[in-house]
XYZ file of C-alpha atoms in Angstrom:
480
model
C -26.015 -31.691 55.474
C -25.369 -27.377 54.361
C -28.730 -25.436 53.700
C -29.182 -25.174 49.723
C -29.490 -21.931 49.185
C -26.340 -20.062 51.845
C -24.551 -23.557 52.549
C -24.918 -23.060 55.979
C -23.924 -26.060 58.455
C -27.703 -27.664 59.544
C -25.757 -29.911 62.008
C -27.183 -29.796 65.508
C -30.189 -27.410 64.758
C -33.620 -28.140 65.976
C -35.778 -26.100 64.402
C -36.356 -26.353 60.714
C -35.291 -22.858 59.424
C -31.704 -21.738 58.357
C -30.476 -19.888 60.708
C -28.611 -17.739 58.646
C -31.318 -17.115 56.149
C -34.505 -18.554 56.781
C -34.658 -21.200 54.648
C -37.225 -24.483 55.938
C -35.077 -27.880 55.499
C -36.161 -30.980 56.114
C -33.323 -33.964 56.939
C -35.608 -36.366 54.927
C -33.983 -33.840 51.632
C -30.832 -35.106 52.018
C -29.299 -38.076 51.870
C -26.217 -39.702 54.128
C -23.862 -42.678 54.164
C -25.219 -45.519 56.292
C -24.408 -45.274 59.543
C -22.437 -41.380 59.082
C -25.181 -39.115 60.822
C -26.559 -40.089 64.389
C -30.849 -38.909 64.724
C -31.418 -37.627 68.082
C -34.705 -37.422 69.728
C -36.048 -34.290 70.375
C -37.752 -34.985 73.504
C -34.781 -37.042 75.278
C -31.518 -36.642 73.279
C -31.888 -41.073 72.773
C -29.758 -41.442 69.654
C -30.550 -43.531 66.596
C -28.443 -44.587 63.376
C -29.494 -44.446 59.679
C -29.239 -47.211 58.448
C -31.338 -47.543 55.082
C -30.224 -47.091 51.434
C -30.131 -43.353 52.152
C -28.326 -43.127 55.443
C -32.253 -42.645 56.803
C -33.870 -44.010 59.475
C -35.687 -47.158 59.057
C -38.367 -47.154 59.809
C -38.462 -43.368 58.981
C -41.885 -43.059 62.315
C -41.405 -45.088 65.391
C -41.565 -45.033 68.994
C -39.045 -43.714 71.045
C -36.752 -46.681 73.403
C -36.184 -44.439 76.175
C -39.214 -41.613 76.145
C -41.508 -43.604 74.683
C -43.342 -41.062 72.211
C -44.187 -41.493 68.961
C -41.381 -39.843 66.723
C -40.622 -39.155 63.095
C -36.713 -38.569 61.322
C -37.879 -34.960 60.029
C -38.767 -34.110 64.156
C -35.083 -35.055 64.949
C -31.684 -33.306 65.344
C -28.714 -34.999 63.639
C -25.301 -34.340 64.160
C -21.994 -36.256 62.956
C -21.507 -39.725 64.302
C -18.737 -39.835 66.441
C -15.541 -39.812 64.537
C -16.662 -39.135 61.349
C -16.076 -35.381 59.394
C -18.524 -34.144 57.516
C -17.121 -34.776 54.311
C -17.760 -38.162 54.848
C -21.358 -38.216 54.899
C -21.127 -37.499 51.348
C -22.839 -40.710 49.290
C -21.248 -38.477 45.759
C -18.187 -36.607 46.902
C -15.824 -34.247 45.342
C -13.715 -36.502 43.170
C -10.503 -34.035 43.410
C -11.403 -33.940 47.465
C -11.107 -37.869 47.527
C -7.633 -38.854 46.308
C -7.167 -39.821 49.676
C -9.201 -42.501 48.965
C -9.370 -42.913 45.237
C -6.226 -42.835 42.631
C -4.943 -39.465 41.592
C -5.574 -40.357 37.941
C -9.341 -41.199 38.481
C -9.538 -38.607 41.003
C -8.517 -35.835 38.417
C -10.367 -37.609 35.258
C -13.299 -37.838 37.076
C -13.014 -34.042 38.095
C -12.504 -33.368 34.759
C -15.589 -34.904 33.477
C -17.648 -33.854 36.053
C -16.347 -30.133 35.781
C -17.369 -30.297 31.894
C -20.625 -32.200 32.000
C -22.147 -31.855 35.174
C -19.986 -28.269 36.685
C -22.900 -27.348 38.877
C -23.366 -30.652 40.318
C -19.377 -30.546 40.757
C -19.791 -27.477 42.488
C -22.418 -28.145 45.227
C -19.906 -31.359 46.372
C -17.099 -28.541 46.857
C -17.040 -27.148 50.771
C -17.682 -23.510 50.320
C -15.293 -22.961 52.928
C -11.426 -23.902 52.277
C -9.620 -26.387 49.538
C -8.736 -23.291 47.458
C -5.521 -24.599 47.450
C -6.333 -27.363 45.768
C -8.531 -26.271 43.152
C -5.838 -24.261 42.255
C -3.140 -27.310 42.178
C -6.291 -28.487 39.998
C -6.455 -25.735 37.483
C -2.549 -25.378 36.824
C -2.151 -29.364 36.739
C -4.921 -29.272 34.048
C -4.094 -26.338 31.925
C -0.325 -26.841 31.733
C -1.290 -30.685 30.490
C -3.544 -29.114 28.222
C -1.223 -26.819 26.586
C 1.322 -29.113 26.350
C -0.038 -30.289 22.420
C -0.271 -26.896 21.555
C 3.638 -25.923 23.059
C 5.362 -28.949 22.154
C 5.241 -28.546 17.969
C 5.915 -25.463 18.438
C 9.414 -25.898 21.021
C 10.359 -29.123 20.673
C 10.733 -29.500 17.229
C 12.658 -26.331 16.787
C 14.841 -26.902 19.470
C 15.930 -30.732 18.059
C 16.894 -28.066 14.481
C 18.679 -25.855 16.966
C 20.684 -28.162 19.032
C 19.907 -29.316 22.910
C 22.939 -28.111 24.118
C 22.997 -24.869 22.633
C 22.063 -21.317 24.616
C 18.900 -21.017 21.999
C 17.783 -24.070 22.725
C 18.029 -24.089 26.344
C 16.128 -20.163 26.550
C 13.259 -21.588 24.491
C 12.833 -24.555 26.967
C 13.199 -22.188 29.525
C 10.113 -19.709 28.345
C 8.286 -22.324 27.468
C 8.329 -24.148 30.948
C 7.913 -20.510 32.242
C 4.959 -20.121 30.209
C 3.266 -22.995 30.818
C 3.284 -22.462 34.644
C 2.554 -18.707 34.783
C -0.537 -18.329 32.616
C -2.668 -20.101 34.349
C -2.115 -18.064 37.438
C -2.045 -14.704 35.434
C -6.092 -15.876 33.370
C -7.752 -17.217 36.548
C -6.097 -14.780 38.847
C -7.440 -11.785 36.663
C -10.402 -13.334 35.993
C -11.503 -14.389 39.193
C -11.051 -10.967 40.613
C -13.036 -9.024 37.502
C -15.916 -12.019 38.196
C -16.056 -11.390 42.179
C -16.390 -7.675 41.710
C -18.766 -7.339 38.627
C -20.665 -9.826 41.466
C -20.437 -7.179 44.522
C -21.139 -4.581 42.207
C -24.424 -6.032 41.261
C -25.506 -7.270 44.369
C -25.592 -10.026 46.957
C -23.357 -13.420 47.082
C -23.400 -15.916 49.429
C -19.571 -16.343 49.540
C -16.374 -14.390 49.433
C -13.928 -14.355 46.858
C -12.504 -18.199 47.099
C -15.492 -19.335 46.243
C -15.523 -17.546 42.840
C -11.782 -18.461 42.367
C -13.040 -22.027 42.878
C -15.641 -21.704 40.266
C -12.444 -20.268 38.036
C -10.825 -22.837 38.733
C -12.997 -26.590 38.344
C -14.190 -24.575 35.149
C -10.654 -24.945 33.696
C -11.434 -28.691 33.398
C -12.597 -27.494 29.633
C -9.015 -26.719 28.588
C -8.276 -30.206 27.648
C -10.392 -30.055 24.716
C -7.420 -28.193 23.479
C -5.050 -31.238 24.319
C -4.730 -32.944 21.619
C -0.537 -32.710 19.780
C -0.276 -30.547 17.186
C -4.300 -30.144 16.357
C -5.015 -28.650 19.982
C -4.383 -25.466 19.197
C -7.434 -25.598 16.251
C -9.646 -26.537 19.374
C -8.908 -23.690 21.547
C -11.734 -21.856 20.676
C -13.561 -24.644 21.802
C -12.077 -25.150 25.500
C -12.229 -21.259 25.891
C -16.373 -20.986 25.314
C -16.736 -24.472 26.819
C -14.624 -23.142 29.897
C -17.000 -19.730 29.928
C -20.379 -21.461 30.031
C -19.364 -24.228 33.111
C -17.666 -21.136 35.087
C -21.264 -18.930 33.900
C -22.791 -22.886 36.209
C -20.376 -22.717 38.634
C -20.346 -19.822 39.442
C -24.494 -19.289 39.572
C -24.494 -21.940 41.989
C -21.489 -21.717 44.007
C -22.501 -17.695 44.518
C -26.338 -18.474 44.856
C -26.515 -15.977 42.161
C -29.043 -15.488 38.957
C -27.849 -16.848 35.405
C -28.003 -13.306 34.255
C -25.677 -11.711 36.393
C -23.038 -14.810 36.519
C -23.077 -14.959 32.593
C -22.148 -10.970 33.482
C -19.485 -11.289 35.947
C -17.858 -14.313 34.179
C -17.947 -13.194 30.651
C -16.872 -9.196 31.934
C -12.722 -10.557 31.817
C -12.840 -11.981 28.314
C -15.259 -9.173 26.437
C -12.835 -6.562 27.792
C -9.858 -8.274 26.687
C -11.416 -8.753 23.484
C -12.051 -5.454 23.455
C -8.393 -4.368 24.395
C -7.071 -6.630 21.837
C -9.149 -5.369 18.662
C -7.970 -1.823 19.932
C -4.462 -2.951 19.818
C -4.707 -3.926 16.869
C -6.863 -1.823 15.146
C -4.642 1.535 16.542
C -1.040 -0.466 17.331
C -0.746 -3.526 14.468
C -2.597 -2.316 11.476
C -0.775 1.059 11.218
C 2.510 -0.787 12.087
C 1.860 -2.966 8.779
C 0.856 -0.265 6.705
C 3.667 1.447 7.760
C 5.704 -1.533 6.633
C 4.424 -2.064 3.641
C 4.998 1.697 2.632
C 8.525 0.347 3.327
C 8.367 -2.444 1.073
C 6.604 0.071 -1.726
C 9.182 2.470 -1.426
C 11.944 0.005 -0.919
C 10.733 -2.279 -4.214
C 11.849 0.340 -7.073
C 15.020 1.281 -5.144
C 16.500 -1.878 -5.124
C 14.830 -2.706 -8.405
C 16.592 0.272 -9.841
C 20.126 -1.557 -8.304
C 19.195 -4.590 -10.065
C 18.487 -2.981 -13.683
C 21.410 -0.689 -12.995
C 23.738 -3.268 -12.488
C 22.552 -5.617 -15.283
C 23.039 -3.136 -17.613
C 26.622 -2.641 -16.519
C 27.164 -6.466 -16.645
C 25.314 -6.201 -19.922
C 27.341 -3.467 -21.623
C 30.998 -4.727 -20.148
C 29.989 -8.461 -21.947
C 29.239 -6.583 -25.443
C 31.874 -3.988 -25.637
C 30.542 -0.795 -23.902
C 27.186 -0.689 -25.684
C 24.007 -0.772 -24.551
C 20.959 -3.479 -25.253
C 18.795 -2.627 -28.586
C 15.921 -3.334 -26.234
C 16.091 -3.443 -22.102
C 14.024 -7.304 -23.151
C 17.212 -8.602 -24.124
C 18.524 -7.621 -20.205
C 15.698 -11.302 -19.247
C 18.094 -13.506 -21.103
C 21.455 -11.604 -21.372
C 22.888 -11.516 -18.462
C 19.284 -12.979 -17.108
C 17.318 -10.437 -15.004
C 14.519 -11.833 -13.513
C 11.410 -10.210 -15.287
C 9.139 -9.080 -12.687
C 12.277 -6.566 -11.234
C 11.373 -4.700 -14.551
C 7.797 -4.178 -12.779
C 8.729 -3.781 -8.985
C 7.394 -7.148 -8.266
C 4.192 -6.558 -9.155
C 3.192 -10.277 -11.253
C -0.076 -8.940 -12.418
C 1.471 -6.264 -14.023
C 3.783 -8.766 -16.230
C 0.526 -9.759 -18.624
C 0.054 -5.681 -19.294
C 3.657 -5.126 -20.109
C 3.832 -5.587 -23.995
C 6.903 -6.851 -25.812
C 6.849 -6.749 -29.664
C 4.128 -8.638 -30.083
C 3.865 -10.514 -26.707
C 3.976 -9.376 -23.046
C 6.748 -9.695 -20.610
C 4.812 -12.897 -19.080
C 4.980 -14.784 -21.873
C 8.437 -13.364 -22.643
C 9.465 -14.485 -19.416
C 8.656 -18.065 -19.915
C 9.916 -18.466 -23.212
C 12.602 -20.141 -24.597
C 15.895 -18.487 -25.011
C 15.746 -18.490 -28.607
C 12.091 -17.070 -28.863
C 13.449 -14.378 -26.205
C 15.949 -13.323 -28.687
C 13.762 -13.320 -31.261
C 11.711 -11.451 -29.692
C 13.988 -8.431 -28.284
C 15.765 -8.054 -31.582
C 11.847 -7.631 -33.144
C 11.591 -5.112 -30.140
C 14.821 -3.159 -30.770
C 13.782 -3.144 -34.718
C 10.356 -1.606 -33.541
C 12.429 1.478 -32.105
C 13.023 4.513 -34.541
C 16.123 5.026 -35.203
C 17.001 8.394 -33.037
C 15.293 7.203 -29.924
C 16.951 8.312 -26.938
C 15.043 6.638 -24.129
C 12.372 3.949 -24.199
C 9.746 2.275 -21.808
C 10.036 -1.586 -20.401
C 7.608 -2.211 -17.329
C 8.060 0.380 -14.645
C 11.682 1.588 -15.617
C 12.239 3.904 -18.771
C 16.105 3.365 -20.328
C 18.182 6.236 -21.000
C 20.947 4.152 -22.572
C 20.469 3.820 -25.978
C 24.351 5.912 -27.720
C 25.854 5.829 -23.946
C 29.763 3.799 -24.503
C 29.675 2.418 -21.421
C 33.282 2.293 -21.795
C 34.566 5.556 -21.893
C 30.797 7.389 -20.433
C 30.612 9.387 -17.618
C 30.034 7.671 -14.631
C 27.001 10.571 -13.827
C 25.019 9.781 -17.249
C 21.701 7.994 -16.483
C 21.069 5.064 -17.939
C 17.885 4.133 -16.429
C 15.031 5.444 -14.557
C 12.267 3.885 -12.214
C 9.392 5.878 -13.123
C 6.215 3.729 -13.006
C 3.304 5.319 -15.593
C 0.881 4.822 -12.856
C 2.642 6.212 -9.736
C 0.717 5.074 -6.403
C -0.032 7.276 -4.444
C 1.654 6.074 -1.208
C 5.147 5.905 -2.950
C 7.802 7.617 -1.596
C 8.829 11.428 -3.007
C 12.165 10.157 -4.634
C 13.112 9.255 -7.987
C 15.220 6.357 -8.192
C 18.157 6.580 -11.343
C 20.695 4.154 -12.748
C 23.852 5.471 -13.790
C 26.050 4.459 -16.204
C 28.907 2.938 -13.383
C 26.144 0.772 -12.058
C 25.512 2.265 -9.436
C 22.124 4.715 -8.383
C 21.166 7.932 -7.222
C 17.913 9.334 -6.073
C 16.081 12.490 -7.093
C 13.558 14.489 -5.173
C 10.213 14.763 -7.509
C 9.788 18.244 -6.836
C 13.678 18.683 -7.922
C 13.263 16.495 -10.799
C 12.791 19.160 -13.176
C 16.505 20.811 -12.398
C 18.206 17.411 -12.056
C 16.979 16.578 -15.778
C 18.280 19.857 -16.924
C 21.586 19.053 -15.354
C 21.379 15.817 -16.837
C 20.908 16.734 -20.085
C 24.023 19.404 -19.735
C 26.303 15.982 -19.114
C 24.902 14.660 -21.904
C 25.820 17.486 -23.824
C 29.154 17.468 -23.085
C 29.191 13.779 -24.396
C 27.804 14.223 -27.019
C 24.405 12.986 -26.267
C 21.022 14.353 -27.124
C 19.124 15.261 -24.512
C 16.483 13.726 -22.533
C 12.540 14.522 -22.748
C 10.744 14.108 -19.122
C 11.548 10.027 -18.450
C 8.486 10.335 -16.764
C 6.273 10.782 -19.822
C 7.737 7.902 -21.520
C 5.312 5.330 -22.712
C 5.481 1.900 -24.243
C 3.904 2.968 -27.682
C 5.843 6.256 -27.790
C 9.293 6.494 -27.023
C 11.598 9.401 -26.870
C 13.684 10.371 -29.833
C 16.296 13.243 -30.388
C 15.132 16.387 -31.614
C 15.199 16.631 -35.261
C 18.664 18.174 -36.665
């Protein structure tokens, strides 16, 4: 029998006010197991035992057999029957603390159900002192079992694929087991500390931090929502919200505080954690992603110009050192992927003209149709052409004899018509020997002049700036 305001033990108290908080009480407001409580006459101390359905005296008023005075139950002093512990007087017991009387599994299931459906009642049945270790045991067991549903598919299947005896498999198992055992302790430890700190800063509370941790541990029953294998991870947000609501109700009842204070205390840690994760994403993850994206954008032209240059060399080797009449020939001979010509930008395929069609339709046409289209595109070029564009590349290989060419001659230049602001400051160029080089944009004009000097020594006409060559205006050699 404990004070409903402060949980103070009321056994042996003759007055009808709690010595701790001053709240009034009556024995008839409590229920007991029959014969577990003895009611003593306030005048002579004669013992009577509650044999009624609620453990009360029956009748509630009578004349004392020793002093003959008329007494009623609410006037009497209550004591525990000899050999009976306080927990044994409870009509309804806290299931998890009653594992000695019922089966372990049944006590566990009943505690989970009560923690999710009636968290306030579960907290009222939990003694304010002691039993904290058992609360941690409940939280750890429930959280670990619930987490198996999310962890097993991620860990077991890869381990089976790698091989159960490999070091990698054992390492994955070890990390999984360690994580399962540690996460309830870490999360509940931090969460309980934040919750009790907020309670301490905002006013009085009935108990110390142990009571707060009881609430956090038993409210972990909500984690079973995420237990279904494979599907449990999708229910994790629901279980987290349920855990918060149960914890608020338990803290409110266990610490005798208002709902607002309980909510502010319980939600302090999740909100702080959410803010921290958000800041981590905004200030660390997103900049990292953008850096990676810039790296991809930078790497794509460099990689693709190497592919185009090597395919040009293969074509020339198969055609006695001659370059293709139009770059579209490379798509079917030797088989350059069409998207390489637009730096993997699939949306640009349909915008890239090839004779009377576009690169997207050209790439899916039959080889015969591709050959006919490529020949038409080559015939459409001027007779004195020195460079033409296809996609993001300008081909400067016209007139070059690959069998006798200087290795430093430019054969293809990566020069998108609309250069992205995020692209790197270099221009990537394929050479006659199938390799690539890069030229800083700031000094490209000087490099172009040096290239034209090399071309002149090879009997080739000069190149205009390849970056100004368009699909409709290929570059031609100067007249005369």
